[in-house]
XYZ file of C-alpha atoms in Angstrom:
671
model
C 132.654 124.573 95.682
C 131.858 121.355 92.646
C 130.321 118.056 93.544
C 132.953 115.333 93.407
C 131.999 112.008 93.527
C 134.271 109.245 93.358
C 134.139 105.755 92.272
C 137.491 104.880 92.482
C 137.530 101.326 94.247
C 141.366 101.987 96.202
C 139.374 104.659 98.646
C 139.073 103.099 101.506
C 134.989 102.778 102.517
C 132.792 100.175 104.264
C 130.667 98.339 101.819
C 130.591 95.241 101.694
C 131.486 94.887 97.701
C 133.624 96.984 96.346
C 134.499 96.055 92.761
C 137.413 96.918 91.134
C 138.650 100.316 89.077
C 138.706 97.955 86.404
C 135.498 96.225 87.049
C 132.447 95.893 84.279
C 129.725 98.206 86.020
C 127.240 100.103 85.514
C 127.022 102.355 88.836
C 129.496 101.736 91.496
C 129.370 101.988 95.618
C 129.783 105.508 96.678
C 133.037 105.688 98.198
C 134.278 107.850 100.665
C 136.934 110.515 99.189
C 136.494 114.295 98.560
C 133.270 115.685 98.831
C 131.832 112.840 99.988
C 131.688 110.353 102.913
C 130.168 106.759 103.522
C 126.455 106.748 103.321
C 125.013 106.597 106.390
C 121.447 106.004 107.372
C 121.033 108.526 110.364
C 117.289 107.776 112.270
C 114.014 106.367 111.416
C 112.635 102.825 110.307
C 116.682 101.440 109.773
C 118.320 103.221 112.393
C 116.159 101.321 115.327
C 116.446 98.755 114.095
C 120.635 99.459 113.883
C 120.935 100.925 117.198
C 119.254 97.575 118.114
C 121.472 95.161 116.227
C 124.786 96.975 117.619
C 123.275 97.850 120.974
C 122.063 94.636 121.505
C 122.038 91.730 119.126
C 126.370 91.657 117.993
C 126.802 92.123 121.916
C 124.918 88.871 122.702
C 125.944 87.298 120.013
C 129.773 87.172 121.723
C 127.972 85.165 124.473
C 125.519 83.441 122.203
C 129.269 81.791 120.488
C 130.479 81.056 123.440
C 127.508 79.330 125.456
C 127.041 77.058 121.760
C 130.973 76.013 121.894
C 132.128 78.015 118.767
C 134.995 79.568 120.277
C 135.883 76.203 122.227
C 135.941 74.642 118.982
C 139.114 76.979 117.847
C 140.685 76.882 121.061
C 141.194 72.736 120.775
C 141.956 73.527 117.690
C 144.562 75.759 118.813
C 145.795 73.548 121.234
C 145.104 75.783 123.889
C 142.292 73.658 125.136
C 141.694 69.575 124.884
C 138.111 67.963 124.952
C 135.914 67.017 122.041
C 135.012 69.791 119.580
C 130.951 70.210 119.143
C 127.708 70.977 116.562
C 127.728 71.382 112.979
C 131.255 71.143 110.653
C 130.420 74.228 109.840
C 130.502 76.097 113.491
C 133.725 78.149 112.412
C 131.150 80.301 109.791
C 129.406 81.696 112.406
C 132.279 83.243 114.567
C 132.874 84.944 110.857
C 129.532 85.680 110.050
C 129.581 87.698 113.717
C 133.381 88.953 113.311
C 132.073 90.657 110.067
C 128.813 91.803 111.589
C 131.418 93.523 114.549
C 133.813 95.044 112.124
C 130.950 96.775 109.971
C 129.171 98.191 113.563
C 132.712 99.104 115.046
C 132.326 101.558 111.323
C 128.657 102.422 112.107
C 129.173 103.129 115.960
C 132.763 102.830 117.323
C 133.196 101.141 121.069
C 136.168 99.844 122.597
C 134.326 97.117 124.015
C 133.648 95.490 120.702
C 137.240 96.320 118.884
C 138.437 94.939 122.081
C 136.073 91.326 122.010
C 136.829 91.121 117.510
C 140.630 91.989 118.818
C 140.473 88.851 121.401
C 138.287 86.540 118.505
C 140.626 87.973 115.952
C 143.504 86.239 117.821
C 141.492 83.041 118.527
C 141.084 82.053 114.818
C 145.090 83.254 113.915
C 145.669 80.933 116.438
C 143.658 77.738 114.875
C 145.454 78.286 111.618
C 147.412 75.287 110.882
C 151.367 76.541 109.304
C 149.744 76.028 105.857
C 147.160 78.134 106.065
C 144.247 75.855 106.455
C 141.399 76.555 108.615
C 138.566 74.456 109.909
C 138.156 74.000 113.230
C 135.555 70.897 113.758
C 137.656 69.491 111.031
C 141.156 69.636 112.575
C 140.469 68.135 115.584
C 137.454 65.265 114.207
C 139.171 64.683 110.692
C 142.346 63.105 112.437
C 144.623 65.666 109.564
C 142.321 64.517 107.113
C 140.694 67.654 105.217
C 138.774 67.847 101.856
C 137.525 64.184 101.566
C 133.656 64.611 100.995
C 133.889 68.568 100.468
C 129.389 68.416 99.494
C 129.148 68.276 103.208
C 132.469 69.273 104.875
C 131.670 72.904 104.215
C 135.714 72.995 104.051
C 135.619 75.935 101.700
C 132.054 77.683 102.706
C 133.708 78.595 106.135
C 136.791 80.347 104.339
C 134.183 81.916 102.586
C 133.301 83.543 104.626
C 136.300 83.786 107.159
C 137.478 85.890 103.605
C 134.236 88.179 103.922
C 134.650 88.875 107.622
C 138.479 89.490 106.776
C 138.044 92.235 104.246
C 135.059 93.462 106.768
C 137.621 94.416 109.013
C 140.203 95.877 106.873
C 137.832 97.808 105.263
C 135.702 99.372 108.295
C 138.472 99.656 111.207
C 141.461 99.481 109.011
C 142.268 96.215 111.648
C 144.784 94.029 108.895
C 144.574 90.744 111.585
C 142.170 88.449 110.015
C 143.381 89.789 106.150
C 146.456 87.752 107.272
C 144.585 85.189 108.026
C 142.150 85.008 105.543
C 144.819 85.693 102.572
C 147.165 82.601 104.000
C 143.946 80.504 104.095
C 143.228 81.893 100.609
C 146.944 80.984 99.492
C 146.872 77.274 100.670
C 143.430 77.485 98.340
C 144.940 78.976 95.819
C 147.781 75.751 96.091
C 144.887 73.152 96.570
C 142.054 73.371 93.607
C 141.964 74.623 90.481
C 143.539 73.402 87.295
C 147.196 72.108 87.002
C 149.765 71.758 89.453
C 150.833 73.676 92.869
C 154.363 75.055 92.654
C 155.378 72.212 94.979
C 154.217 70.062 91.158
C 151.439 68.737 93.146
C 147.980 67.893 90.750
C 145.293 70.551 92.369
C 142.246 69.310 93.177
C 139.238 68.973 90.909
C 136.791 69.592 93.742
C 134.006 72.424 94.734
C 132.486 73.114 97.707
C 128.975 71.753 98.655
C 127.939 74.983 99.913
C 128.880 77.657 97.868
C 129.899 81.345 99.509
C 133.886 81.038 98.897
C 133.056 82.436 95.084
C 132.218 85.707 96.560
C 135.013 85.868 99.281
C 138.143 85.240 97.070
C 136.473 87.874 94.280
C 136.018 90.416 97.790
C 139.725 89.878 98.874
C 141.006 89.892 95.327
C 139.298 93.341 95.650
C 140.981 93.629 98.866
C 144.493 92.783 97.941
C 144.655 93.017 94.184
C 146.249 89.306 94.014
C 144.491 88.140 90.714
C 145.092 84.487 91.907
C 141.771 84.798 94.195
C 139.647 85.962 91.170
C 141.024 82.954 89.139
C 140.216 80.309 91.084
C 137.017 81.472 92.050
C 136.236 81.668 88.308
C 137.072 78.430 88.323
C 134.562 76.964 91.059
C 132.406 79.275 89.406
C 132.522 77.382 85.824
C 133.164 73.844 87.621
C 129.447 73.451 88.837
C 127.488 71.456 86.372
C 130.264 69.436 85.050
C 129.170 66.443 87.484
C 132.014 66.728 90.340
C 129.794 66.188 92.977
C 127.007 63.365 91.071
C 130.349 61.364 90.705
C 130.963 62.434 94.494
C 127.771 60.809 95.336
C 126.236 63.757 96.067
C 122.372 64.667 94.326
C 122.911 67.457 91.396
C 120.364 69.496 91.630
C 120.095 70.029 95.299
C 124.218 71.203 95.335
C 122.925 73.718 92.195
C 125.474 71.453 90.005
C 122.878 69.648 87.921
C 123.065 72.748 84.948
C 126.738 74.576 84.346
C 126.387 78.129 85.583
C 126.450 80.214 82.757
C 124.140 78.528 80.754
C 121.259 77.517 83.741
C 117.343 79.431 83.178
C 116.713 79.311 86.774
C 117.729 78.554 90.501
C 116.873 74.719 91.453
C 118.121 72.430 95.062
C 119.060 73.939 98.251
C 117.841 77.651 98.038
C 120.765 79.249 100.314
C 123.368 77.526 98.329
C 122.563 78.251 94.807
C 121.746 81.915 95.985
C 125.033 82.555 97.360
C 126.674 80.744 93.889
C 124.390 82.943 91.751
C 125.805 86.184 93.847
C 129.539 84.830 93.278
C 128.962 84.259 89.718
C 127.805 87.885 89.125
C 131.155 88.751 90.764
C 133.324 86.935 88.743
C 131.147 88.290 85.682
C 131.898 92.495 86.617
C 136.094 91.979 87.518
C 136.342 89.589 84.319
C 133.930 90.921 81.370
C 132.208 87.875 81.544
C 128.753 89.160 79.843
C 127.591 84.713 79.092
C 127.810 84.420 82.469
C 125.686 88.133 83.813
C 123.640 87.410 81.003
C 122.530 84.135 82.373
C 122.764 85.183 85.749
C 119.925 87.929 85.131
C 118.041 85.278 83.245
C 118.084 82.736 86.488
C 116.992 86.019 88.680
C 114.224 86.699 86.290
C 113.019 83.323 86.146
C 113.642 82.903 90.508
C 111.223 86.363 90.889
C 108.941 84.693 88.352
C 108.153 81.457 89.681
C 109.475 81.399 92.826
C 109.466 83.577 95.075
C 107.134 84.422 97.885
C 104.721 87.654 97.539
C 106.989 88.577 100.346
C 110.028 88.430 98.277
C 110.945 84.956 100.592
C 113.228 82.198 98.855
C 112.629 78.191 99.045
C 109.158 76.306 99.254
C 110.036 72.882 100.725
C 111.869 72.291 104.590
C 112.694 69.147 102.964
C 116.386 70.014 102.415
C 114.953 74.077 102.415
C 115.194 73.827 98.918
C 113.642 75.767 95.697
C 110.506 73.997 94.418
C 109.000 73.195 91.335
C 107.650 76.592 89.093
C 105.216 78.005 91.471
C 105.509 75.719 94.381
C 104.903 77.876 97.456
C 102.320 76.927 100.259
C 101.940 78.968 102.672
C 101.946 77.830 106.081
C 104.788 75.203 104.882
C 106.583 77.777 102.999
C 110.223 77.447 104.144
C 111.578 80.935 103.405
C 114.781 80.734 105.193
C 116.057 84.051 106.852
C 119.563 83.716 105.119
C 117.922 83.133 101.853
C 116.406 86.587 101.701
C 119.931 87.736 102.276
C 121.408 85.801 100.015
C 118.796 86.962 96.916
C 120.113 90.377 98.745
C 123.341 90.143 97.748
C 122.282 88.168 94.844
C 119.905 91.623 93.380
C 122.592 94.254 94.446
C 125.419 92.885 92.465
C 123.226 92.428 89.206
C 122.254 96.572 90.031
C 125.893 97.431 90.135
C 126.405 95.744 86.868
C 123.617 96.674 85.000
C 121.944 99.944 86.437
C 118.199 98.566 86.651
C 116.274 99.652 89.100
C 114.016 96.127 89.295
C 117.473 94.502 91.083
C 116.561 97.670 93.341
C 112.979 97.096 93.593
C 113.598 93.433 94.665
C 116.114 93.965 97.183
C 113.430 96.895 98.815
C 111.132 93.471 99.128
C 113.861 91.244 100.080
C 114.569 93.464 103.114
C 111.332 94.644 104.412
C 109.166 91.432 103.431
C 111.695 88.579 103.954
C 114.299 90.063 106.049
C 112.971 91.622 108.490
C 110.507 89.067 109.345
C 113.229 86.791 110.690
C 114.077 88.853 113.611
C 112.294 90.485 116.841
C 111.995 94.089 116.913
C 113.879 94.058 120.051
C 116.269 92.477 117.355
C 118.091 89.964 119.765
C 115.462 86.938 118.478
C 115.329 85.023 115.737
C 113.528 83.049 113.089
C 115.221 80.310 110.974
C 112.074 79.446 108.563
C 109.376 82.374 107.494
C 105.982 81.013 106.421
C 103.376 82.980 105.475
C 100.500 81.566 108.005
C 100.748 79.863 111.007
C 97.305 77.659 112.340
C 95.460 78.200 115.670
C 96.742 75.496 117.754
C 100.279 75.279 115.956
C 103.055 72.444 117.728
C 105.978 73.072 117.511
C 108.139 69.712 115.926
C 111.630 70.689 115.612
C 114.078 73.014 115.956
C 113.910 75.457 114.009
C 109.703 75.425 114.023
C 108.267 79.190 113.685
C 105.886 77.654 116.782
C 108.455 78.353 119.496
C 108.247 81.781 118.400
C 111.422 83.933 117.741
C 114.544 82.298 119.372
C 117.891 83.455 121.085
C 119.714 81.006 119.035
C 119.617 77.004 116.625
C 121.434 74.216 116.271
C 122.352 75.197 113.341
C 122.765 79.031 113.542
C 123.419 80.265 110.205
C 120.632 83.047 110.252
C 121.467 85.108 113.686
C 124.680 86.538 112.621
C 123.895 86.609 109.372
C 120.875 89.072 109.982
C 123.354 90.552 111.918
C 125.913 91.482 109.588
C 123.225 92.462 107.349
C 121.425 94.891 110.075
C 125.249 96.583 110.600
C 126.012 96.905 107.162
C 122.987 98.401 105.399
C 123.810 101.688 104.854
C 126.116 100.242 101.648
C 122.838 99.143 100.268
C 121.173 102.949 99.851
C 123.411 104.528 96.583
C 125.376 104.143 93.877
C 127.495 106.523 92.072
C 128.814 107.444 88.414
C 131.616 110.395 87.104
C 128.759 113.252 88.242
C 125.651 111.094 89.361
C 124.227 109.681 92.375
C 121.515 107.526 92.469
C 119.578 106.672 95.406
C 117.877 103.299 95.433
C 116.831 102.724 98.768
C 114.277 105.193 100.997
C 115.947 105.660 104.767
C 116.736 108.814 107.042
C 120.378 109.446 106.004
C 123.447 111.300 105.362
C 124.318 110.110 101.519
C 127.567 112.351 100.653
C 126.299 114.916 98.884
C 122.486 114.597 99.845
C 120.392 113.735 102.399
C 117.961 112.353 102.897
C 114.467 112.687 105.496
C 111.643 110.290 105.548
C 109.118 108.119 107.474
C 109.484 105.532 104.738
C 108.127 102.626 104.832
C 104.976 103.669 106.679
C 104.499 107.529 105.074
C 105.630 107.821 101.100
C 107.413 110.935 101.681
C 110.459 111.838 100.924
C 112.600 114.721 101.464
C 116.214 115.072 99.819
C 118.384 117.789 100.536
C 120.904 118.895 98.190
C 124.298 119.618 101.035
C 127.031 120.701 98.209
C 126.680 123.412 95.915
C 127.940 121.909 91.841
C 126.491 119.747 88.936
C 125.170 116.551 89.935
C 122.608 114.217 88.160
C 120.639 112.849 91.070
C 118.719 109.869 90.142
C 115.688 108.872 92.519
C 114.603 104.761 92.329
C 110.449 105.097 91.648
C 108.809 102.244 93.125
C 107.144 99.648 91.271
C 104.725 99.629 93.479
C 103.518 103.895 93.330
C 101.013 103.725 90.585
C 101.397 107.695 90.969
C 104.399 109.644 92.149
C 104.994 112.960 92.672
C 108.368 114.864 92.613
C 108.723 118.303 93.524
C 111.711 120.432 92.143
C 111.583 124.402 92.990
C 107.968 124.144 93.173
C 107.923 122.527 89.583
C 106.152 118.907 89.483
C 107.522 115.908 87.828
C 105.581 112.786 87.711
C 108.059 109.810 86.855
C 106.713 105.964 85.843
C 106.878 103.730 88.801
C 109.536 101.179 88.190
C 111.895 103.955 86.651
C 114.890 105.437 87.848
C 114.435 109.823 87.551
C 117.472 111.602 87.316
C 117.055 115.498 87.800
C 120.489 116.819 86.493
C 121.107 120.523 86.802
C 124.100 122.491 89.076
C 122.635 122.259 92.648
C 123.109 124.951 95.648
C 123.631 123.617 99.046
C 119.844 124.025 100.806
C 118.407 122.699 97.696
C 115.466 120.300 98.269
C 113.799 117.350 96.327
C 110.044 116.522 97.307
C 108.914 112.381 96.362
C 105.787 111.724 97.731
C 104.983 108.189 96.876
C 101.507 105.990 96.287
C 100.984 104.054 99.124
C 97.364 103.289 99.309
C 96.668 99.597 100.103
C 96.189 97.044 97.197
C 95.174 93.184 96.869
C 97.247 91.272 95.252
C 95.747 87.643 94.196
C 98.544 84.691 92.962
C 99.379 83.178 89.706
C 96.885 80.079 88.973
C 99.393 77.620 89.498
C 99.856 78.568 92.040
C 97.756 76.046 94.309
C 98.178 76.889 97.769
C 97.330 80.979 97.108
C 94.623 80.285 94.932
C 91.233 81.956 95.778
C 92.844 84.422 98.134
C 94.241 87.493 98.176
C 97.212 89.219 100.345
C 97.561 93.099 101.096
C 100.475 95.160 100.055
C 100.644 98.940 101.291
C 103.768 100.696 99.434
C 106.789 98.485 100.051
C 105.069 96.864 103.083
C 103.170 93.414 102.415
C 100.790 93.313 104.935
C 99.097 90.032 107.629
C 95.933 89.569 109.864
C 97.438 88.350 113.123
C 95.348 87.174 116.230
C 96.191 89.670 118.629
C 94.334 92.401 116.544
C 90.947 90.847 115.800
C 87.923 90.640 117.819
C 85.802 86.980 118.666
C 86.995 85.290 115.628
C 90.378 83.494 114.656
C 92.193 84.203 111.585
C 91.701 80.608 110.504
C 88.029 81.482 109.231
C 88.978 84.480 108.054
C 87.219 85.169 104.642
C 87.443 88.854 103.129
C 85.356 90.406 100.699
C 87.359 91.828 97.128
C 86.290 95.129 96.235
C 85.105 96.595 100.217
C 87.485 99.752 100.843
C 90.463 99.240 103.037
C 90.729 101.814 105.535
C 93.907 102.744 107.114
C 94.882 103.772 110.479
C 98.627 105.059 112.298
C 99.253 103.324 115.489
C 102.790 105.213 116.775
C 101.456 103.007 120.165
C 101.892 99.275 118.612
C 104.730 97.238 117.742
C 107.222 100.624 117.581
C 104.456 102.927 115.581
C 102.986 101.042 112.376
C 100.123 101.710 109.754
C 97.199 99.192 110.131
C 94.844 98.252 107.637
C 91.152 97.664 108.465
C 89.314 95.552 106.292
C 86.194 94.450 105.623
C 86.342 90.361 106.535
C 83.343 87.553 107.077
C 84.483 85.098 109.639
C 82.176 82.640 112.246
C 82.666 83.641 115.882
C 83.910 79.672 116.578
C 84.472 76.759 114.305
C 82.340 73.804 114.345
C 84.052 70.483 114.025
C 82.316 68.507 111.530
C 82.975 64.461 111.714
C 84.320 64.678 108.197
C 85.822 67.934 106.927
C 85.100 67.927 103.532
C 81.455 68.317 101.530
C 79.971 67.696 98.513
C 79.285 71.157 96.811
C 75.607 70.153 95.295
C 73.455 70.861 96.247
C 71.428 67.582 96.518
C 73.873 66.643 99.810
C 71.713 69.550 101.767
C 68.662 68.561 103.001
C 65.757 69.368 100.627
C 69.077 69.661 97.941
C 67.617 68.773 94.018
C 71.012 67.984 93.002
C 71.910 71.021 91.349
C 75.025 71.381 89.290
C 78.302 72.677 90.944
C 77.644 76.414 90.052
C 75.013 76.270 92.545
C 77.518 76.795 95.509
C 78.598 79.599 96.741
C 82.100 81.046 97.087
C 81.482 80.474 100.850
C 80.993 76.737 100.661
C 83.971 76.773 98.202
C 86.464 78.361 101.215
C 84.211 76.658 104.169
C 83.500 80.613 105.550
C 81.818 78.732 109.055
C 82.693 75.549 109.461
C 81.031 72.550 109.015
C 77.198 74.473 107.686
C 77.566 76.676 104.322
C 76.412 79.549 104.048
C 77.405 83.284 104.376
C 79.686 84.216 107.900
C 78.998 87.164 109.728
C 80.502 90.241 109.032
C 83.941 91.431 110.523
C 86.401 94.116 110.808
C 89.601 92.322 110.391
C 92.826 94.284 111.321
C 96.305 93.457 108.632
C 99.786 94.455 110.177
C 102.984 95.013 108.498
C 103.872 91.191 108.321
C 107.724 91.484 109.621
C 106.072 92.348 113.213
C 104.478 89.663 113.063
C 105.021 87.273 116.180
C 106.824 89.789 118.534
C 103.132 89.501 120.534
C 104.000 85.195 121.078
C 103.713 82.657 118.284
C 99.962 83.346 117.300
C 97.630 82.442 114.511
C 98.550 84.737 111.145
C 98.165 84.667 107.653
C 98.705 86.929 104.622
C 96.774 85.210 102.143
C 93.544 85.895 102.555
C 90.216 83.270 101.203
C 87.894 85.755 99.230
C 84.172 85.912 100.534
C 82.042 87.004 97.745
């Protein structure tokens, strides 16, 4: 039997991004067809989290949306219930993200109770839709018939974009088209309303854009599902309308709305982080389908600059609590870093589209960093509590000051509940981000125990660097395997022959295979310390620790006799590993030689001079006589080296599962 890899996008598959057959791509999502099956995670690390998400979180999402009033808003808009709508104007978007999660989950694990909920809520959405296709329950009730009067803040098309994504997911994963009919009706309304020229009835179209991008992605995916070119053309118009002064003329601040510079000439991301990455992902969708090489090159340039100057070591995106925004280059605070969970999800969506367009392994590396270290910390190990904000430090005695504060610990829901259903849909669709295909080739980008069509994978990744790939079909196949940039040495063994491909590459084995042939990969997971660029002031004089794809943190429950706020670490002492199957679902802890006082002495004034004249008997020596311990403040009010301790570090994603306790990723150096 010959291995056949289907790359025709008309074949149904459960994947969020499915470019058309004519799209300009280097690699494609693996689709269902002769000799292949939809990629499916079957065990291990991600399977556990998918199961908890599907079994508990998605079902609890229905209850949370009902309690918060999202469903009631739709019933009021439909005229089946009376009263006042509640919540932010974008309440409908959380329903759509949840419906998308339900659809992917039904494709992953069919269940009658979820299918019943899907049909119930889909019918509710359809009932709320206006006759001409407009749909936004809060605006329909509060707006007294007014539409699109304040698009910079109203999120009307933001809700529409999530509706379209949910409708496509429902169609692809379950075959149900009820929500697709609603989305098509809404998209047709948008086509009549926005863009250049006049609508069929002679009405001039509006030259306006939504303050929160996502409709661009939604329109392109709806085009891919239906073949209606007008949806792609409108998405292209929305992308090119950015940076033309539309929002500024409406009284909006252009940087915040990613509207200061046109998308095809921008060199970086700026403003509200989620808005920026959603827009960028939509721009790549447009570039893929239209062959717009200028737009694609601009997006690559922006992604490169973002990762070089505006990403935390976790991959987290968005430095500022104010406006949930990217900061200036290298403005990456630790304890006040924002790193919204939704921004990490948007970063994954953007990187995935760039990977499809270019095939470059650095985008798969970025997806891995974002998934493990920026997305995953946003949800508890149980799967039903969430962080909106993901700082890299949580101080001793920190107090919660508002709904999003990590000092609350992870929460079951938020006043602005964008993150929980976003997490749900990402988990449920994660299978689609593992692998791509070309004619005669398969590329494995993310490692998980999974069935991937012509191959299966078994691994204890990310805690274990060994991966076993088994070919399941006879025939020729160019098997590509991503070699992570973090693996200093990698051994790939086939038929007893070893190869040692370079880090950050795609290693391809092109040969005739027999079912049962295996490829063993062994990645180097040796822990390493990292220092930040000197311009990242918040991390200067500190180190962070990574093991394999995981960023580590020091969390209070694992420490003996000291507080992590006072910790300093040795720069060159050996870090030792200790597997702990009994801890946090099974992890590898790291023991780090360090120093810390047994208690912190509060001084009357928390600042002191570095010259020795400030000490009893000091001689006025130069500043360079001070020790690094003096600079870092190890030991509180009195300078000098603190006692030696053994600090324990855990994967950052697992912090705060034992309470909102002190934690830090960046550790001050002691010498």
